[in-house]
XYZ file of C-alpha atoms in Angstrom:
635
model
C 127.686 123.337 81.578
C 129.319 120.155 82.959
C 132.562 122.003 83.707
C 131.091 123.220 87.015
C 130.809 119.625 88.283
C 133.469 117.492 89.945
C 135.604 115.898 87.186
C 134.459 112.403 88.177
C 130.776 113.376 88.067
C 131.230 115.168 84.753
C 133.099 112.221 83.206
C 130.431 109.771 84.397
C 127.565 111.890 83.031
C 129.154 112.365 79.614
C 129.910 108.643 79.307
C 126.373 107.692 80.368
C 124.174 110.372 78.768
C 126.272 112.556 76.490
C 124.725 116.019 76.441
C 122.414 117.434 79.138
C 118.702 117.885 78.418
C 116.896 121.234 78.493
C 115.552 120.875 82.069
C 119.110 120.115 83.200
C 120.820 123.014 81.414
C 118.206 125.482 82.708
C 117.832 123.976 86.178
C 121.454 123.376 87.208
C 122.561 127.071 87.383
C 119.589 127.954 89.622
C 120.183 124.948 91.878
C 123.893 125.832 92.048
C 122.942 129.283 93.357
C 121.061 127.606 96.210
C 117.708 128.981 95.078
C 114.396 127.161 95.317
C 113.288 126.072 91.852
C 110.332 124.368 90.157
C 111.147 122.268 87.086
C 108.160 121.416 84.900
C 108.878 119.210 81.899
C 107.434 116.181 80.057
C 108.052 112.674 81.348
C 111.347 111.172 80.221
C 113.144 114.536 79.933
C 115.677 114.003 82.727
C 113.969 116.033 85.492
C 115.010 113.742 88.345
C 118.694 113.869 87.411
C 118.369 117.638 86.931
C 117.477 117.829 90.630
C 119.803 115.134 91.943
C 123.070 115.654 90.085
C 124.036 118.929 91.783
C 123.319 117.274 95.163
C 125.384 114.201 94.218
C 128.178 116.461 92.990
C 128.192 118.387 96.273
C 128.375 115.140 98.279
C 131.265 113.825 96.151
C 133.163 117.088 96.592
C 132.782 116.689 100.359
C 133.706 112.994 100.172
C 136.812 113.795 98.103
C 137.972 116.374 100.635
C 137.266 114.170 103.636
C 134.629 116.639 104.870
C 131.548 114.426 104.517
C 129.615 114.669 107.829
C 127.572 111.783 109.224
C 124.257 113.525 108.654
C 121.355 113.495 106.199
C 121.823 116.306 103.675
C 119.423 115.482 100.841
C 115.782 114.581 101.295
C 113.775 113.232 98.352
C 109.979 113.157 98.830
C 107.685 111.377 96.376
C 103.920 110.767 96.573
C 104.125 107.019 95.877
C 105.883 104.349 97.919
C 106.685 102.498 94.692
C 108.225 105.646 93.189
C 110.371 106.159 96.295
C 111.687 102.613 95.972
C 112.408 103.172 92.288
C 114.335 106.411 92.819
C 116.346 104.782 95.599
C 117.417 102.060 93.147
C 118.276 104.635 90.486
C 120.365 106.602 92.977
C 122.459 103.580 93.823
C 123.515 103.161 90.178
C 125.123 106.598 89.625
C 126.658 106.597 93.109
C 128.169 103.139 92.553
C 129.418 103.953 89.043
C 131.007 107.273 90.092
C 132.639 105.508 93.062
C 134.030 102.854 90.705
C 135.373 105.626 88.491
C 137.059 107.159 91.540
C 138.805 103.846 92.249
C 140.020 103.692 88.648
C 141.380 107.236 88.912
C 142.992 106.458 92.306
C 140.834 109.062 94.059
C 140.158 108.262 97.702
C 136.586 108.964 98.764
C 134.365 108.410 101.783
C 131.277 106.266 101.002
C 127.980 108.080 100.340
C 125.011 106.326 101.937
C 121.392 106.300 100.782
C 118.313 104.942 102.545
C 114.640 104.391 101.813
C 111.987 105.142 104.438
C 108.350 104.358 103.588
C 105.558 102.402 105.218
C 107.008 99.257 103.570
C 110.519 99.675 105.017
C 111.425 96.692 107.255
C 112.156 97.409 110.924
C 115.781 96.286 110.608
C 116.453 98.899 107.913
C 114.750 101.611 109.988
C 117.018 100.809 112.928
C 120.107 100.752 110.741
C 119.492 104.268 109.438
C 119.217 105.455 113.044
C 122.715 104.069 113.715
C 124.228 105.230 110.405
C 122.452 108.310 109.103
C 122.104 108.233 105.299
C 123.414 111.207 103.334
C 120.440 110.906 100.963
C 117.045 109.845 102.327
C 114.219 108.849 99.995
C 110.760 108.963 101.576
C 107.043 109.812 101.224
C 105.110 112.790 102.680
C 103.548 110.640 105.404
C 106.828 108.986 106.423
C 108.557 112.379 106.577
C 105.804 113.577 108.924
C 106.394 110.544 111.159
C 110.171 111.101 111.147
C 109.723 114.727 112.215
C 107.311 113.750 114.981
C 109.406 110.867 116.400
C 112.260 111.753 118.757
C 115.277 109.801 117.402
C 114.518 110.050 113.661
C 113.942 113.789 114.126
C 117.617 114.235 115.083
C 118.615 112.701 111.748
C 117.002 115.599 109.834
C 118.698 118.512 111.625
C 121.329 118.929 108.891
C 119.140 118.652 105.761
C 120.316 121.078 103.064
C 118.143 120.162 100.079
C 114.574 118.867 99.729
C 113.413 117.465 96.369
C 109.626 117.177 96.006
C 108.860 114.941 93.016
C 105.568 114.853 91.086
C 104.423 117.874 93.077
C 101.256 118.200 90.986
C 100.051 114.855 92.390
C 99.711 116.271 95.919
C 99.406 120.067 95.610
C 95.679 120.079 94.839
C 94.418 118.144 97.865
C 94.800 117.970 101.644
C 97.726 115.607 101.278
C 99.597 118.535 99.761
C 98.474 120.789 102.623
C 99.828 118.235 105.071
C 103.156 118.118 103.193
C 103.389 121.931 103.078
C 103.205 122.126 106.890
C 105.666 119.226 107.249
C 108.171 121.137 105.093
C 107.611 124.262 107.210
C 108.317 122.141 110.307
C 111.516 120.840 108.696
C 112.611 124.432 108.003
C 112.000 125.307 111.654
C 113.975 122.258 112.878
C 117.008 123.004 110.689
C 117.041 126.726 111.501
C 116.550 126.008 115.213
C 119.777 123.994 115.086
C 121.768 126.764 113.416
C 121.346 125.716 109.785
C 120.008 127.570 106.761
C 116.489 126.908 105.517
C 116.771 123.867 103.197
C 116.680 124.516 99.474
C 113.529 123.187 97.799
C 113.433 121.689 94.299
C 110.029 120.794 92.885
C 109.574 118.427 89.927
C 106.404 118.137 87.874
C 105.381 116.740 84.514
C 101.958 118.299 83.984
C 100.734 121.232 86.051
C 98.432 124.231 85.567
C 98.574 126.977 86.760
C 102.301 126.611 87.212
C 102.632 129.901 89.162
C 100.358 128.600 91.939
C 102.436 125.421 92.303
C 105.638 127.484 92.468
C 104.123 129.524 95.324
C 103.060 126.299 97.028
C 106.699 125.184 96.913
C 108.052 128.400 98.447
C 108.321 132.199 98.165
C 109.848 133.713 95.002
C 110.527 130.361 93.304
C 111.931 130.636 89.747
C 110.276 128.310 87.235
C 111.980 126.173 84.609
C 109.041 125.433 82.329
C 109.852 123.192 79.377
C 106.128 122.637 78.757
C 103.958 119.555 79.144
C 103.578 118.613 75.498
C 105.769 116.064 73.754
C 105.525 114.085 70.551
C 102.551 111.730 70.881
C 100.762 109.313 68.609
C 97.241 108.788 69.995
C 94.306 106.980 68.453
C 90.918 105.760 69.650
C 90.053 102.082 69.247
C 86.357 101.588 68.476
C 84.872 98.054 68.622
C 83.339 96.635 65.445
C 79.955 96.212 67.142
C 77.867 99.334 67.669
C 78.464 100.959 71.039
C 75.664 101.236 73.597
C 75.083 102.617 77.111
C 77.034 99.660 78.587
C 79.511 97.209 77.110
C 78.301 93.684 76.357
C 80.360 90.563 77.077
C 80.934 90.175 73.332
C 82.302 93.728 73.136
C 84.616 93.131 76.088
C 85.875 90.016 74.326
C 86.641 92.109 71.266
C 88.510 94.657 73.419
C 90.595 91.886 75.013
C 91.369 90.407 71.592
C 92.479 93.747 70.145
C 94.554 94.604 73.239
C 96.264 91.204 73.080
C 96.979 91.783 69.373
C 98.651 95.136 70.113
C 100.650 93.600 72.968
C 101.958 90.915 70.591
C 103.056 93.602 68.137
C 105.199 95.389 70.735
C 107.996 94.376 73.087
C 106.424 95.827 76.247
C 102.999 97.368 76.818
C 101.363 99.152 79.752
C 97.591 98.726 79.985
C 95.954 101.320 82.228
C 92.525 100.945 83.817
C 90.671 103.096 86.357
C 89.908 100.547 89.097
C 91.687 97.684 90.833
C 88.779 95.340 90.080
C 89.162 96.019 86.362
C 92.952 95.571 86.592
C 92.465 92.041 87.923
C 89.774 91.230 85.369
C 91.653 92.556 82.326
C 94.881 90.817 83.421
C 93.005 87.506 83.764
C 91.494 87.717 80.273
C 94.773 88.803 78.692
C 96.531 85.869 80.361
C 94.009 83.535 78.726
C 95.015 84.949 75.344
C 98.761 85.475 75.840
C 99.759 82.926 78.472
C 100.006 83.202 82.248
C 103.633 84.349 82.237
C 102.991 87.196 79.792
C 100.768 89.571 81.836
C 100.476 90.625 85.477
C 98.303 93.198 87.294
C 99.745 96.076 89.343
C 97.695 98.100 91.842
C 97.833 99.499 95.357
C 96.040 96.557 97.010
C 98.727 94.077 95.984
C 101.580 93.419 98.400
C 104.868 95.253 97.911
C 106.552 91.989 96.900
C 104.073 91.327 94.076
C 104.261 94.928 92.825
C 108.060 94.915 92.750
C 108.038 91.525 91.030
C 105.754 92.831 88.264
C 107.933 95.946 87.800
C 111.176 93.926 87.662
C 109.807 91.312 85.267
C 108.447 93.949 82.880
C 111.762 95.797 82.941
C 113.745 92.614 82.246
C 111.462 91.614 79.362
C 109.977 88.542 81.057
C 106.485 90.061 80.808
C 104.827 91.334 77.658
C 102.450 93.625 79.555
C 101.331 94.910 82.948
C 97.752 95.994 83.673
C 97.926 98.896 86.119
C 95.899 101.550 87.889
C 97.404 104.874 89.003
C 100.088 102.805 90.782
C 102.278 102.995 87.646
C 101.065 106.412 86.485
C 104.044 108.381 87.800
C 107.682 108.043 86.789
C 108.550 104.588 88.123
C 111.374 103.038 86.108
C 109.995 99.934 84.435
C 112.292 100.034 81.451
C 111.333 101.047 77.936
C 107.600 100.786 77.213
C 106.610 100.714 73.555
C 102.858 101.279 73.879
C 100.261 102.433 76.413
C 96.688 101.175 76.182
C 93.977 102.903 78.238
C 90.759 100.934 78.788
C 87.971 103.506 79.112
C 88.428 107.241 79.590
C 91.067 108.339 82.137
C 88.613 111.152 83.093
C 91.400 113.784 83.116
C 93.599 115.497 80.526
C 96.629 115.518 82.837
C 96.217 111.833 83.720
C 96.003 110.941 80.021
C 99.221 112.859 79.311
C 100.933 111.232 82.274
C 99.881 107.718 81.319
C 100.536 107.936 77.583
C 103.849 109.619 78.406
C 105.004 106.376 80.040
C 105.491 104.983 76.528
C 108.793 106.070 75.058
C 109.913 107.254 78.511
C 113.282 108.530 77.349
C 114.634 111.681 75.756
C 113.452 112.274 72.189
C 111.145 109.233 72.043
C 107.620 109.193 70.585
C 104.856 108.264 73.035
C 102.242 105.939 71.554
C 98.816 105.528 73.135
C 95.563 103.716 72.315
C 92.280 104.642 74.015
C 89.708 101.821 74.115
C 86.109 103.034 74.421
C 83.402 100.785 75.880
C 80.272 102.998 75.644
C 78.863 105.827 73.512
C 79.521 108.397 76.246
C 83.149 107.243 76.518
C 83.480 107.608 72.745
C 82.515 111.288 72.911
C 84.613 111.856 76.039
C 87.751 110.254 74.576
C 87.285 112.207 71.332
C 87.109 115.432 73.366
C 90.150 114.306 75.352
C 92.305 113.783 72.250
C 91.246 117.147 70.821
C 92.087 118.823 74.150
C 95.566 117.224 74.231
C 96.263 118.322 70.661
C 95.187 121.902 71.438
C 97.463 122.062 74.499
C 94.660 122.209 77.090
C 95.409 121.062 80.645
C 93.435 120.580 83.858
C 93.763 123.311 86.469
C 94.562 122.464 90.055
C 93.140 124.286 93.067
C 95.254 124.320 96.229
C 93.174 124.005 99.446
C 93.431 126.896 101.896
C 93.356 126.660 105.713
C 91.779 123.195 106.233
C 91.322 122.939 109.997
C 91.547 119.132 110.284
C 95.110 119.109 108.903
C 95.905 122.127 111.083
C 94.834 120.239 114.232
C 96.934 117.175 113.288
C 100.077 119.201 112.709
C 99.621 121.341 115.831
C 99.525 118.216 117.999
C 102.529 116.763 116.123
C 104.627 119.919 116.611
C 103.832 120.048 120.335
C 104.548 116.316 120.704
C 107.985 116.744 119.116
C 108.954 119.634 121.427
C 109.190 119.707 125.215
C 107.134 122.854 125.136
C 106.477 125.606 122.601
C 104.990 129.085 122.568
C 101.577 129.660 121.021
C 102.944 132.489 118.847
C 105.818 130.294 117.630
C 103.413 127.482 116.734
C 101.183 129.950 114.875
C 104.169 131.216 112.865
C 105.241 127.684 111.903
C 101.769 127.069 110.476
C 101.682 130.439 108.708
C 105.048 129.725 107.066
C 103.410 127.089 104.842
C 101.663 128.300 101.695
C 98.397 126.540 102.588
C 98.071 128.495 105.861
C 99.597 131.832 104.851
C 96.171 133.498 105.341
C 95.282 131.621 108.537
C 93.363 133.882 110.907
C 94.559 133.957 114.522
C 90.991 133.462 115.741
C 90.704 130.230 113.727
C 94.022 129.073 115.157
C 92.924 129.874 118.722
C 89.611 128.047 118.221
C 91.402 124.866 117.109
C 93.877 125.284 119.973
C 91.025 125.564 122.456
C 89.494 122.331 121.160
C 92.837 120.483 121.330
C 93.536 121.655 124.878
C 90.040 121.326 126.363
C 88.718 118.365 124.359
C 85.067 117.799 123.528
C 82.134 117.075 125.774
C 80.823 113.491 125.866
C 78.346 111.584 128.024
C 81.286 110.440 130.162
C 82.843 113.874 130.492
C 85.403 115.670 128.330
C 87.634 113.690 125.990
C 90.075 114.240 123.131
C 92.347 116.769 124.844
C 95.869 116.384 123.467
C 97.609 119.554 124.696
C 98.351 121.215 128.051
C 97.859 124.959 127.662
C 99.399 127.574 129.926
C 97.171 130.460 128.880
C 98.918 132.916 131.208
C 102.375 132.448 129.667
C 101.147 131.306 126.240
C 103.017 127.976 126.385
C 101.954 124.544 125.104
C 103.105 120.995 125.704
C 101.745 117.632 124.636
C 99.678 115.450 126.967
C 100.584 111.836 127.531
C 99.819 109.744 124.449
C 99.636 112.759 122.096
C 102.773 111.755 120.185
C 101.486 108.217 119.606
C 98.126 109.581 118.424
C 99.861 112.016 116.064
C 102.046 109.267 114.576
C 99.305 106.630 114.282
C 96.566 108.956 113.004
C 98.467 111.477 110.879
C 98.075 112.085 107.167
C 95.337 112.965 104.716
C 94.930 109.696 102.773
C 91.342 108.539 103.432
C 91.250 105.560 105.756
C 89.530 102.520 104.301
C 88.663 99.289 106.038
C 90.975 96.699 104.469
C 91.506 93.016 105.261
C 95.005 91.596 104.817
C 95.175 88.527 102.563
C 97.593 85.946 104.024
C 98.701 82.938 101.965
C 99.064 79.703 103.956
C 101.105 77.757 104.899
C 103.868 80.301 104.155
C 102.138 83.140 106.003
C 103.126 85.652 103.315
C 101.046 88.754 102.520
C 99.383 88.768 99.102
C 97.550 92.075 99.339
C 94.439 93.663 100.837
C 90.708 93.250 100.237
C 87.891 95.700 100.811
C 86.117 95.005 104.109
C 82.732 94.569 102.406
C 84.087 91.935 100.017
C 85.910 90.140 102.842
C 82.945 89.889 105.235
C 80.622 88.748 102.441
C 82.989 85.910 101.511
C 82.824 82.372 102.894
C 85.340 79.588 103.430
C 85.819 77.762 100.128
C 85.159 80.827 97.944
C 87.762 81.416 95.232
C 88.811 84.930 94.213
C 91.444 86.505 91.962
C 94.368 88.566 93.201
C 97.705 89.203 91.533
C 96.725 87.034 88.548
C 96.385 84.015 90.838
C 93.318 82.151 92.152
C 93.053 81.933 95.948
C 90.691 79.729 97.975
C 89.548 81.161 101.304
C 90.388 78.999 104.324
C 88.761 81.321 106.850
C 87.958 84.989 107.422
C 89.284 86.431 110.690
C 89.176 89.923 112.156
C 91.138 92.028 109.681
C 92.604 88.979 107.890
C 91.583 86.561 105.157
C 93.595 83.343 105.211
C 93.873 81.691 101.799
C 95.629 78.926 99.920
C 96.538 78.539 96.273
C 93.452 77.411 94.319
C 95.640 76.141 91.437
C 93.758 77.929 88.684
C 90.176 77.249 89.853
C 87.665 79.668 88.246
C 87.692 82.773 90.483
C 85.361 85.649 91.264
C 86.744 89.190 90.920
C 87.037 91.158 94.188
C 85.792 94.733 94.448
C 87.108 97.791 96.256
C 84.620 100.548 97.073
C 84.949 104.179 96.029
C 87.964 103.993 93.713
C 86.667 105.153 90.297
C 87.851 108.695 89.416
C 85.568 111.625 88.639
C 85.864 113.679 85.470
C 87.731 116.968 85.705
C 86.055 120.304 85.037
C 88.301 121.069 82.073
C 87.587 117.753 80.337
C 83.861 118.186 81.018
C 84.006 121.588 79.292
C 85.792 120.012 76.335
C 83.025 117.376 76.077
C 80.397 120.131 76.038
C 82.245 122.043 73.313
C 82.596 118.887 71.206
C 78.847 118.198 71.434
C 78.118 121.753 70.237
C 80.561 121.400 67.348
C 79.063 118.062 66.261
C 75.572 119.607 66.056
C 76.961 122.648 64.240
C 78.863 120.496 61.701
C 77.513 116.918 61.357
C 80.209 115.901 58.849
C 82.652 113.323 60.186
C 85.882 114.315 58.402
C 86.840 116.896 61.054
C 86.090 114.375 63.826
C 88.491 111.911 62.228
C 91.136 114.622 61.763
C 90.907 116.448 65.114
C 89.847 113.638 67.480
C 91.819 110.602 66.207
C 88.615 108.659 65.462
C 88.286 106.098 62.690
C 85.316 106.426 60.319
C 83.158 104.006 62.307
C 83.819 105.849 65.572
C 83.259 109.294 64.041
C 79.938 108.194 62.547
C 78.746 106.758 65.861
C 79.751 109.894 67.799
C 77.979 112.184 65.340
C 74.788 110.089 65.228
C 74.696 109.697 69.041
C 74.979 113.417 69.825
C 72.480 114.494 67.147
C 70.000 111.761 68.122
C 70.232 112.902 71.723
C 69.426 116.476 70.773
C 66.474 115.357 68.638
C 65.049 113.204 71.434
C 65.551 115.734 74.228
C 64.824 118.896 72.283
C 67.997 120.456 73.691
C 71.705 119.669 73.761
C 73.436 119.045 77.128
C 76.712 121.037 77.094
C 79.086 122.836 79.487
C 76.630 125.748 79.358
C 73.315 123.885 79.526
C 71.946 121.199 81.874
C 69.079 119.079 80.580
C 66.909 117.379 83.206
C 65.028 114.405 81.796
C 61.866 113.081 83.447
C 60.402 109.685 82.624
C 57.914 107.258 84.151
C 58.297 103.584 84.982
C 55.654 100.888 84.519
C 54.126 101.650 87.903
C 53.735 105.337 87.119
C 56.639 106.394 89.356
């Protein structure tokens, strides 16, 4: 298998990894043929290197022969900025080590450049990649859209040969995926317009269902390398000693913190997952009180890039015992070897649970260990259903959006802004070449086009026209300011009002706060962020200026609308479990099938049967029970 690679690449791989993994042995021949391919395999199975190594090998063959052009050839797209940064770091290692091997073997090679382009990339680095085009560019869907819409960066992408879309399941089922699908279609058009072949697409995914739909989303006639989503896992549910209720008491939370701290002490490194940023800050604070302030840090999307990278680096180096994270560490970011994953509350999704627990033992052949901490009776039943679903091989299904007109309008303006002028039929075909708009009706397209060219009626006349339309010749060109609007307002991530937190006197960014929390705060208030107490100096428009409060007791900030909903598949599993508990009230099967201890199994059985007795009917996936009750005033 490795004989097809450049001798230097083959020697490096064998010295570093030994034998290839299954995704690599099945994926490499297809990638070698230049075919699009989707590789679906568990976390820690070598998917990323399965996609990258053929590309690296091709670049080294060019570099060895002195034929390496000054153009971007490989594009890596990941849904998280943090993941992009991580992959960029992990690319530098093999490239540097193979280059060192070339020096030892007296092989002369041209240098292979990589670059990272996300919203966090400093301006100096952005300018440098315009002067010296990287051979491998690591980016996010939104940054790729901006690059294709901007004039100078667009030129950099004319020679792209391979596009790697990582964690494709994380974007395929929402409008962010639709946006990416059109961006990839635009990239195809750019490359082919400049005489190149349509770039090869390689999709990587850990957990996805149905896999055929995701393969079609990636491209036409895509072969699938499906290693499966299941791997060896040791999962158990931690039930507090006190009886669970509809909400968790302070005493019960204390018990959860104590038990989590105990597990952290028993392992070298632990990831603690929670569902909200507020809870990440709170859990990290209480774990610090038990383990010491240099043992635990939080990690979430509202922390500054510097604080996130610091937490990742310190966990990887062994300085930290644990990190408390939201979905920000859910995907395959390299944070070293993690011994245990703790999940506080239900993750509300089978796929998310697999992804998070899979972060433990994130290497080939390792056993993933996970502990689910329940805080209420409903969470107890839900987590029991979740474990049973994982053991049976169940997985959430994704639904890919079709023909969303808001994304269509964004991309139409962006395409016209990037071209001097373009034909209406050509623009329609670019949109139709993406999977999300393959069934787009021409009348829908023309209606959106009419709105973009004529604007909308307001009290002050018509506004919002972004395109000039020559209806006679069927030609389009962007109006003044359309490109800036497309770049500043593009994407499908919901916009939230956030206030930047600036630490004085250094003027460094700490993170962001929800607008509601910021405007309700006063000078002198102390709040927690990044495991540190901050005292507010003043609240300005869009900024909260703070100074170190030196450990003063803080309040916990909140961010609106961040808790996840439960997936349909997990909800069905909960309904089935309720039916089975009523059918068989014994607890032995609950302990065996759902990873519950005796105390947890007894509570789950009593809770479900008591609910049926009180309501007269059992709420399941097939039956909705509406309960009516009266308050003291008769309402």
